[in-house]
Short mmCIF file of C-alpha atoms and ligand atoms in Angstrom, two decimals:
data_model
loop_
_atom_site.label_atom_id
_atom_site.label_comp_id
_atom_site.label_asym_id
_atom_site.label_seq_id
_atom_site.Cartn_x
_atom_site.Cartn_y
_atom_site.Cartn_z
CA MET A 1 68.77 138.37 39.95
CA GLY A 2 68.40 139.09 43.65
CA SER A 3 69.44 137.81 47.04
CA GLY A 4 66.44 137.40 49.34
CA GLY A 5 64.04 134.72 50.45
CA ARG A 6 61.92 135.35 47.36
CA GLU A 7 64.91 134.64 45.14
CA HIS A 8 65.83 131.52 47.12
CA ALA A 9 62.30 130.20 46.59
CA LEU A 10 62.48 131.00 42.86
CA ALA A 11 65.91 129.40 42.51
CA TRP A 12 64.79 126.30 44.41
CA LYS A 13 61.83 125.88 42.08
CA LEU A 14 63.71 126.79 38.88
CA ALA A 15 66.39 124.23 39.72
CA GLN A 16 63.70 121.52 39.70
CA SER A 17 62.67 122.39 36.13
CA ARG A 18 63.34 119.91 33.36
CA LEU A 19 64.35 122.90 31.21
CA CYS A 20 66.97 124.19 33.62
CA GLY A 21 70.43 123.02 32.63
CA LYS A 22 72.51 125.45 34.61
CA LEU A 23 71.36 128.11 37.03
CA PHE A 24 73.32 131.21 38.01
CA ALA A 25 72.26 133.70 40.68
CA SER A 26 73.50 137.23 41.21
CA PRO A 27 74.33 138.02 43.90
CA GLY A 28 72.38 135.15 45.53
CA ASN A 29 72.94 133.95 49.08
CA PRO A 30 74.24 130.79 50.78
CA GLY A 31 70.83 129.09 50.47
CA ILE A 32 70.59 129.88 46.77
CA ALA A 33 74.13 128.53 46.36
CA GLU A 34 72.72 125.03 46.94
CA HIS A 35 70.87 125.33 43.62
CA ALA A 36 72.89 127.82 41.60
CA GLU A 37 76.36 129.11 40.88
CA LEU A 38 76.69 132.54 42.46
CA VAL A 39 78.08 135.42 40.44
CA GLU A 40 78.55 139.06 41.43
CA LEU A 41 76.97 141.28 38.79
CA ASN A 42 76.13 144.90 39.40
CA ALA A 43 72.44 145.08 38.46
CA GLU A 44 72.82 148.79 37.75
CA ASN A 45 75.46 148.08 35.13
CA HIS A 46 73.22 146.77 32.37
CA ALA A 47 76.12 146.33 29.94
CA ALA A 48 77.92 144.06 32.42
CA VAL A 49 74.81 141.95 33.01
CA LEU A 50 74.26 141.67 29.26
CA ALA A 51 77.89 140.71 28.64
CA PHE A 52 77.57 137.92 31.20
CA CYS A 53 74.32 136.67 29.63
CA GLU A 54 75.90 136.61 26.18
CA ALA A 55 79.09 134.92 27.37
CA GLN A 56 77.13 132.21 29.21
CA ARG A 57 74.39 132.01 26.55
CA ILE A 58 71.73 132.54 29.21
CA GLY A 59 68.31 131.30 28.07
CA LEU A 60 66.19 133.13 30.64
CA VAL A 61 66.78 135.90 33.17
CA VAL A 62 64.37 136.12 36.12
CA ILE A 63 64.50 139.48 37.90
CA GLY A 64 63.37 139.20 41.53
CA PRO A 65 63.25 142.69 43.08
CA GLU A 66 61.56 145.89 41.92
CA ALA A 67 64.55 148.25 41.79
CA PRO A 68 66.21 146.75 38.67
CA LEU A 69 62.81 146.54 36.96
CA VAL A 70 62.02 150.19 37.60
CA ASP A 71 65.58 150.91 36.43
CA GLY A 72 64.92 149.25 33.05
CA LEU A 73 67.18 146.18 33.32
CA ALA A 74 64.55 144.07 31.53
CA ASP A 75 64.57 146.48 28.56
CA SER A 76 68.34 146.40 28.25
CA LEU A 77 68.41 142.59 28.17
CA ARG A 78 65.30 142.09 26.04
CA GLY A 79 66.54 144.70 23.57
CA ALA A 80 69.60 142.51 23.01
CA GLY A 81 67.52 139.36 22.54
CA VAL A 82 67.86 137.82 26.02
CA PRO A 83 64.54 136.38 27.26
CA VAL A 84 63.56 138.09 30.52
CA PHE A 85 60.86 137.44 33.09
CA GLY A 86 59.95 140.87 34.40
CA PRO A 87 58.31 144.02 33.06
CA SER A 88 59.87 146.85 31.10
CA LYS A 89 60.73 150.14 32.75
CA ALA A 90 57.56 151.70 31.36
CA ALA A 91 55.37 148.83 32.59
CA ALA A 92 57.10 148.72 36.00
CA GLN A 93 55.68 152.19 36.64
CA LEU A 94 52.73 150.22 38.00
CA GLU A 95 54.93 149.77 41.05
CA GLY A 96 57.33 152.67 40.59
CA SER A 97 54.72 155.44 40.58
CA LYS A 98 51.56 155.46 42.67
CA ALA A 99 50.22 158.40 40.63
CA PHE A 100 50.78 156.51 37.37
CA THR A 101 48.74 153.59 38.65
CA LYS A 102 45.93 155.73 40.03
CA GLU A 103 45.61 157.59 36.73
CA LEU A 104 45.66 154.33 34.76
CA CYS A 105 42.83 153.08 36.99
CA GLU A 106 40.92 156.28 36.33
CA ARG A 107 41.33 156.01 32.56
CA HIS A 108 40.18 152.39 32.50
CA GLY A 109 37.49 152.41 35.16
CA ILE A 110 39.38 150.10 37.53
CA PRO A 111 37.96 150.17 41.07
CA THR A 112 40.35 151.80 43.56
CA ALA A 113 40.27 154.52 46.24
CA GLY A 114 39.48 158.07 45.10
CA PHE A 115 42.65 160.18 44.99
CA ARG A 116 44.38 163.48 44.26
CA ARG A 117 47.88 163.75 42.85
CA VAL A 118 49.84 166.67 44.36
CA THR A 119 53.25 168.11 43.56
CA THR A 120 53.89 170.62 46.35
CA GLU A 121 53.39 170.75 50.11
CA ALA A 122 50.93 173.64 49.79
CA GLU A 123 48.88 171.79 47.19
CA GLY A 124 48.91 168.68 49.40
CA LEU A 125 47.76 170.53 52.52
CA THR A 126 44.94 172.19 50.58
CA ALA A 127 43.88 168.91 48.96
CA LEU A 128 43.53 167.22 52.39
CA ALA A 129 40.40 169.30 53.03
CA ALA A 130 38.50 167.23 50.45
CA PHE A 131 39.14 163.92 52.30
CA PRO A 132 37.53 162.65 55.49
CA ILE A 133 39.74 161.16 58.23
CA PRO A 134 41.20 158.55 58.12
CA VAL A 135 43.05 159.48 54.96
CA VAL A 136 46.00 157.84 53.24
CA ILE A 137 49.09 159.78 52.11
CA LYS A 138 51.67 158.19 49.82
CA ALA A 139 55.00 159.26 48.40
CA ASP A 140 54.77 158.68 44.66
CA GLY A 141 57.88 156.57 44.08
CA LEU A 142 59.70 153.57 45.58
CA ALA A 143 60.27 154.32 49.26
CA ALA A 144 61.19 150.85 50.53
CA GLY A 145 57.75 150.40 52.07
CA LYS A 146 58.09 153.55 54.19
CA GLY A 147 56.25 156.05 52.01
CA VAL A 148 52.66 155.29 53.09
CA THR A 149 50.82 156.83 56.04
CA VAL A 150 47.30 155.87 57.05
CA ALA A 151 46.53 159.06 59.01
CA MET A 152 44.03 158.77 61.85
CA THR A 153 44.02 162.53 62.62
CA GLN A 154 44.23 165.76 60.64
CA ALA A 155 47.55 166.58 62.32
CA GLU A 156 49.03 163.24 61.31
CA ALA A 157 47.82 163.76 57.74
CA GLU A 158 49.42 167.21 57.54
CA GLY A 159 52.62 165.84 59.07
CA ALA A 160 52.75 163.10 56.43
CA VAL A 161 52.36 165.61 53.59
CA ARG A 162 55.12 167.80 55.08
CA GLU A 163 57.39 164.80 55.56
CA ILE A 164 57.09 163.75 51.91
CA PHE A 165 57.89 167.23 50.61
CA SER A 166 60.73 167.68 53.14
CA GLY A 167 62.83 165.49 50.85
CA ARG A 168 63.00 162.59 53.27
CA PHE A 169 62.20 160.09 50.50
CA GLY A 170 64.45 161.73 47.89
CA ALA A 171 63.15 161.52 44.33
CA ALA A 172 60.39 159.14 45.48
CA GLY A 173 58.83 162.09 47.33
CA ALA A 174 58.85 164.61 44.48
CA GLU A 175 55.11 163.98 44.24
CA ALA A 176 52.47 162.53 46.50
CA VAL A 177 49.09 160.87 46.23
CA ILE A 178 46.33 161.54 48.74
CA GLU A 179 43.77 158.76 48.88
CA GLU A 180 40.43 157.97 50.35
CA PHE A 181 40.69 155.37 53.13
CA MET A 182 39.23 151.98 52.20
CA ASP A 183 37.84 149.72 54.89
CA GLY A 184 38.07 145.96 54.57
CA GLU A 185 40.35 142.96 54.70
CA GLU A 186 43.45 142.93 52.53
CA ALA A 187 44.54 140.08 50.30
CA SER A 188 47.30 139.69 47.76
CA PHE A 189 46.52 138.25 44.37
CA PHE A 190 49.07 137.25 41.76
CA ALA A 191 48.65 137.00 38.01
CA ILE A 192 51.15 136.09 35.35
CA THR A 193 50.83 137.80 32.01
CA ASP A 194 52.82 138.12 28.81
CA GLY A 195 50.99 141.29 27.92
CA HIS A 196 48.04 139.51 26.27
CA THR A 197 47.20 136.29 28.08
CA VAL A 198 46.54 136.51 31.83
CA VAL A 199 46.60 133.53 34.20
CA PRO A 200 45.87 133.62 37.92
CA PHE A 201 48.85 132.59 40.05
CA GLY A 202 47.47 132.24 43.54
CA SER A 203 46.65 134.36 46.54
CA ALA A 204 48.31 135.08 49.86
CA GLN A 205 48.14 137.26 52.92
CA ASP A 206 51.10 138.62 54.79
CA HIS A 207 51.71 140.17 58.19
CA LYS A 208 53.41 143.54 57.79
CA ARG A 209 53.77 144.65 61.42
CA VAL A 210 56.79 143.50 63.37
CA GLY A 211 54.93 142.37 66.50
CA ASP A 212 52.43 139.71 67.54
CA GLY A 213 48.85 140.91 67.18
CA ASP A 214 49.85 143.09 64.19
CA VAL A 215 51.42 145.86 66.30
CA GLY A 216 54.61 147.90 65.97
CA PRO A 217 56.40 149.31 62.94
CA ASN A 218 55.79 148.16 59.39
CA THR A 219 58.24 145.68 57.87
CA GLY A 220 58.69 144.02 54.50
CA GLY A 221 56.55 141.18 55.88
CA MET A 222 57.01 138.93 58.93
CA GLY A 223 55.21 135.93 57.51
CA ALA A 224 52.63 134.87 54.96
CA TYR A 225 50.34 132.07 53.94
CA SER A 226 48.69 130.90 50.77
CA PRO A 227 45.95 130.62 49.71
CA ALA A 228 44.06 133.52 51.28
CA ARG A 229 40.67 131.86 51.54
CA VAL A 230 39.01 135.21 52.17
CA LEU A 231 39.55 135.78 48.46
CA THR A 232 36.86 133.30 47.43
CA PRO A 233 36.70 131.97 43.85
CA LEU A 234 33.94 134.52 43.22
CA LEU A 235 36.00 137.45 44.52
CA GLU A 236 39.04 136.20 42.62
CA ALA A 237 37.01 136.16 39.41
CA GLU A 238 35.84 139.71 40.17
CA ALA A 239 39.44 140.85 40.74
CA LEU A 240 40.54 139.31 37.47
CA GLU A 241 37.69 140.70 35.45
CA ARG A 242 37.46 144.20 36.91
CA ILE A 243 41.06 144.90 37.94
CA ILE A 244 43.74 142.65 36.44
CA VAL A 245 42.46 142.15 32.88
CA PRO A 246 41.57 145.84 32.33
CA THR A 247 45.03 146.76 33.63
CA VAL A 248 46.80 144.38 31.25
CA GLN A 249 44.61 145.49 28.33
CA GLY A 250 45.01 149.16 29.25
CA MET A 251 48.80 148.88 29.45
CA ALA A 252 48.93 147.11 26.08
CA ALA A 253 46.59 149.64 24.46
CA GLU A 254 48.77 152.48 25.76
CA GLY A 255 51.92 150.96 24.29
CA MET A 256 53.39 149.64 27.56
CA PRO A 257 52.55 145.93 27.49
CA TYR A 258 53.12 144.38 30.92
CA SER A 259 55.03 141.10 30.97
CA GLY A 260 55.83 139.33 34.22
CA VAL A 261 54.00 138.81 37.47
CA LEU A 262 51.46 141.38 38.50
CA TYR A 263 51.02 141.41 42.27
CA ALA A 264 47.81 143.17 43.23
CA GLY A 265 47.23 144.37 46.77
CA LEU A 266 43.45 144.14 47.08
CA MET A 267 40.99 145.54 49.59
CA LEU A 268 37.83 143.51 50.01
CA THR A 269 35.37 146.31 50.70
CA ARG A 270 31.61 146.30 51.11
CA GLU A 271 31.31 147.79 47.62
CA GLY A 272 33.43 145.02 46.10
CA VAL A 273 37.09 144.31 45.45
CA LYS A 274 39.28 147.39 45.02
CA LEU A 275 42.91 147.83 44.11
CA ILE A 276 45.21 149.21 46.82
CA GLU A 277 48.38 149.04 44.79
CA TYR A 278 50.38 147.01 42.31
CA ASN A 279 53.81 145.50 42.62
CA ALA A 280 55.75 144.51 39.52
CA ARG A 281 57.30 141.39 41.08
CA PHE A 282 56.57 138.56 43.44
CA GLY A 283 56.00 139.44 47.08
CA ASP A 284 58.58 138.52 49.67
CA PRO A 285 57.67 136.35 51.66
CA GLU A 286 54.51 135.64 49.59
CA CYS A 287 56.61 134.06 46.83
CA GLN A 288 57.95 131.48 49.28
CA VAL A 289 54.48 130.14 50.05
CA LEU A 290 53.37 130.28 46.40
CA MET A 291 56.40 128.22 45.36
CA LEU A 292 55.63 125.57 47.96
CA ARG A 293 52.15 125.14 46.46
CA TYR A 294 52.92 125.58 42.75
CA GLU A 295 52.88 122.22 40.98
CA GLY A 296 54.08 123.16 37.51
CA ASP A 297 57.47 123.65 35.90
CA LEU A 298 58.47 127.19 36.84
CA ALA A 299 61.11 127.71 34.15
CA GLU A 300 58.64 126.56 31.51
CA LEU A 301 56.04 129.06 32.76
CA LEU A 302 58.41 132.01 33.10
CA LEU A 303 60.08 131.33 29.75
CA ALA A 304 56.70 131.11 27.99
CA THR A 305 55.83 134.45 29.60
CA ALA A 306 59.11 136.00 28.48
CA GLU A 307 58.53 134.70 24.95
CA SER A 308 54.88 135.88 24.76
CA ARG A 309 53.44 132.40 24.36
CA LEU A 310 51.66 131.97 27.67
CA ALA A 311 48.47 131.03 25.78
CA THR A 312 50.13 127.77 24.69
CA LEU A 313 50.49 126.48 28.27
CA PRO A 314 47.85 124.97 30.56
CA SER A 315 46.81 127.26 33.43
CA PRO A 316 49.13 127.04 36.49
CA ARG A 317 48.16 124.36 38.99
CA PHE A 318 48.50 124.67 42.76
CA SER A 319 48.19 122.20 45.59
CA ASP A 320 45.03 122.63 47.68
CA ASP A 321 47.24 122.57 50.76
CA THR A 322 48.03 125.66 52.78
CA ALA A 323 51.62 126.86 52.81
CA LEU A 324 52.78 129.12 55.62
CA THR A 325 56.07 130.86 56.22
CA VAL A 326 57.49 132.41 59.38
CA VAL A 327 60.13 135.09 58.86
CA ILE A 328 63.01 134.83 61.30
CA ALA A 329 64.50 138.29 61.59
CA ALA A 330 67.58 139.68 63.31
CA LYS A 331 66.91 141.42 66.61
CA GLY A 332 66.44 145.13 66.05
CA TYR A 333 64.65 144.68 62.70
CA PRO A 334 63.22 146.77 61.05
CA ASP A 335 65.17 149.73 62.47
CA ALA A 336 68.65 148.44 63.21
CA PRO A 337 69.02 144.67 62.74
CA VAL A 338 72.01 143.09 64.50
CA LYS A 339 74.44 141.76 61.91
CA GLY A 340 76.65 138.72 62.08
CA GLY A 341 74.67 136.51 64.48
CA ALA A 342 75.53 132.80 64.20
CA ILE A 343 72.93 130.46 62.65
CA GLY A 344 72.59 126.68 62.86
CA GLY A 345 70.09 123.86 62.83
CA ILE A 346 68.72 124.29 59.32
CA ALA A 347 69.07 120.61 58.41
CA ALA A 348 67.24 119.65 61.62
CA ALA A 349 64.50 122.16 60.82
CA GLU A 350 64.06 120.63 57.37
CA ALA A 351 64.18 117.01 58.56
CA SER A 352 60.42 116.70 58.83
CA GLY A 353 59.69 118.17 55.41
CA ALA A 354 59.70 121.92 56.04
CA LYS A 355 61.76 124.18 53.79
CA VAL A 356 63.98 126.90 55.18
CA PHE A 357 64.63 129.67 52.68
CA HIS A 358 67.56 131.98 53.21
CA ALA A 359 66.88 135.72 53.06
CA GLY A 360 69.65 137.75 54.74
CA THR A 361 72.40 135.20 55.36
CA ALA A 362 76.09 135.14 54.54
CA LEU A 363 79.06 132.84 55.09
CA ASN A 364 81.79 133.91 57.47
CA GLY A 365 84.38 131.30 56.61
CA ASP A 366 82.37 128.08 57.03
CA GLU A 367 79.94 129.61 59.47
CA LEU A 368 76.47 130.73 58.43
CA VAL A 369 75.69 134.19 59.86
CA ALA A 370 72.96 136.79 59.67
CA ASN A 371 73.46 139.50 57.09
CA GLY A 372 70.25 141.47 56.92
CA GLY A 373 66.95 142.25 58.62
CA ARG A 374 64.92 139.29 57.49
CA VAL A 375 67.26 136.32 57.79
CA LEU A 376 65.43 133.01 57.24
CA ASN A 377 61.94 131.83 56.27
CA ALA A 378 60.69 128.66 57.96
CA THR A 379 58.14 127.40 55.44
CA ALA A 380 55.82 124.40 55.51
CA ARG A 381 52.86 122.95 53.66
CA ALA A 382 50.01 120.87 55.05
CA ASN A 383 46.38 120.03 54.41
CA SER A 384 45.07 122.54 56.95
CA VAL A 385 46.06 126.00 58.10
CA SER A 386 46.68 124.87 61.65
CA ALA A 387 48.84 121.94 60.51
CA ALA A 388 50.90 124.20 58.22
CA GLN A 389 51.27 126.66 61.10
CA GLN A 390 52.43 123.91 63.47
CA ALA A 391 54.90 122.53 60.95
CA ALA A 392 56.39 125.95 60.14
CA TYR A 393 56.77 126.78 63.84
CA ALA A 394 58.22 123.35 64.62
CA ALA A 395 60.88 124.10 61.98
CA ALA A 396 61.50 127.63 63.29
CA GLU A 397 62.03 126.25 66.80
CA LYS A 398 64.78 123.90 65.60
CA ILE A 399 66.82 126.77 64.23
CA TYR A 400 69.65 128.06 66.37
CA PHE A 401 69.85 131.84 65.99
CA PRO A 402 70.15 133.54 69.37
CA ASP A 403 70.29 137.00 67.74
CA GLY A 404 66.98 136.42 65.97
CA PHE A 405 63.26 136.59 66.69
CA TYR A 406 60.00 135.78 64.99
CA ARG A 407 56.30 136.43 65.40
CA ARG A 408 54.37 133.66 67.14
CA ASP A 409 51.02 134.26 65.45
CA ILE A 410 51.56 134.06 61.70
CA GLY A 411 48.34 132.89 60.09
CA TRP A 412 46.13 133.75 63.05
CA ARG A 413 43.37 135.21 60.90
CA GLU A 414 43.21 132.21 58.63
CA ALA A 415 43.53 129.74 61.53
CA GLU A 416 40.59 131.45 63.27
CA ARG A 417 38.53 131.21 60.11
CA GLU A 418 39.40 127.56 59.75
CA ALA A 419 38.50 126.82 63.38
CA LYS A 420 35.17 128.59 62.90
CA ASP A 421 34.43 126.62 59.73
CA GLN A 422 35.14 123.35 61.51
CA ALA A 423 33.01 124.23 64.54
P1 LIG B 1 50.93 150.26 49.87
O1 LIG B 1 52.41 150.45 50.01
O2 LIG B 1 50.27 151.15 48.86
O3 LIG B 1 50.53 148.81 49.78
O4 LIG B 1 50.31 150.68 51.28
C1 LIG B 1 50.75 150.03 52.44
C2 LIG B 1 49.57 149.67 53.27
O5 LIG B 1 48.81 150.83 53.57
C3 LIG B 1 48.58 148.74 52.59
O6 LIG B 1 48.95 147.40 52.69
C4 LIG B 1 47.31 149.06 53.35
O7 LIG B 1 47.31 148.40 54.59
C5 LIG B 1 47.44 150.53 53.62
N1 LIG B 1 46.72 151.31 52.60
C6 LIG B 1 47.22 151.82 51.46
N2 LIG B 1 46.28 152.49 50.76
C7 LIG B 1 45.15 152.41 51.49
C8 LIG B 1 43.82 152.93 51.34
N3 LIG B 1 43.48 153.70 50.30
N4 LIG B 1 42.91 152.63 52.30
C9 LIG B 1 43.25 151.90 53.37
N5 LIG B 1 44.46 151.41 53.60
C10 LIG B 1 45.43 151.65 52.67
N1 LIG B 2 55.55 141.35 51.45
C1 LIG B 2 55.22 142.52 50.76
C2 LIG B 2 55.99 142.80 49.55
O1 LIG B 2 56.72 142.00 49.04
O2 LIG B 2 55.86 143.92 49.03
#
């Protein structure tokens, strides 16, 4: 279920599984159509999705994006006996409510920024007094990545509180969380769990700002690479032991077992690894780089997770290579992406081994056109960061998309680290 670059990467990998007889995607995109039969199901109409699954005797549903998870699609399918990869509505609160997650962390001693949960503007403005600047203000619910402000002044902090309670984020802004600012480098860490067994599933870093040098407005992510070597094996073990495992155990103990992929946004602070936030799904574009490095059978892994028998499988294996993806976006993204721009050159871009995942594309007759903000992901794998970077950019350059643009510096942090290590 889903239609972005993340879902193209999942479909590409699922199609390679020895367990995968027939793959459907809803709604999918023209890239996904190379691996799957596209169907149009309304993800909000659970009865319609279930009827399709029963008619086609679907053996596994993989839900890509957060909205249907938070909406309880996994419960509706699982309740009718359809195996699903993705958490229940209750468990997806880990992404759907910042306050839920902060309170879970508090109950289980999971390291994260100190916080206050507030339900009115007045309460929020008063609570700010207890936090030094910078301070972080978050709308409680899903706000399409727009609900978080890292305020560098008191005025900005107050403005962010007022904005949330002005109704700008709808139901997502009925409550807010005010958080202590954490200083450090961010890394994303993925774990797969069936509610009991937890297995690490790789690390990544993404670039959220639209412009080179990490400037300009926030986006869904303009590029990513995996692994994030800043998350050393020691730090990864710390994250598992102090953050991921207590979360999975806490959720199970509280009657909301979490099944699916748990995507932890981590801050590597001087006092140790702390949780910034959870997502209840794979990252986009982080999933694209994970799939290029993952060496196992994805359907086997996701089905074992759905069927609560993850303990019977060997731990996921990844290539030691670096994978790097460059997001090619439509001009105007993230505010007002130009729609309909012509696209070509994908076969040429893939000729030397890179993989181009489709994110926001559509067919206009026979012609491939842009149909979204993030349009394509030029993705490559190599035995060094700089080689992966070169290969991904060589692929991006072969793509014809005059209405598009991309950042020129994806992976700069990791490439600098690598250059330093080699010096
Ligand atoms: P979130 O949507 O919670 O991931 O927040 C978006 C971004 O805001 C994160 O990727 C961080 O860069 C930043 N952020 C969120 N919470 C904090 C915090 N407590 N301290 C510092 N930065 C934060
Ligand atoms: N790339 C960030 C996310 O998927 O949330």
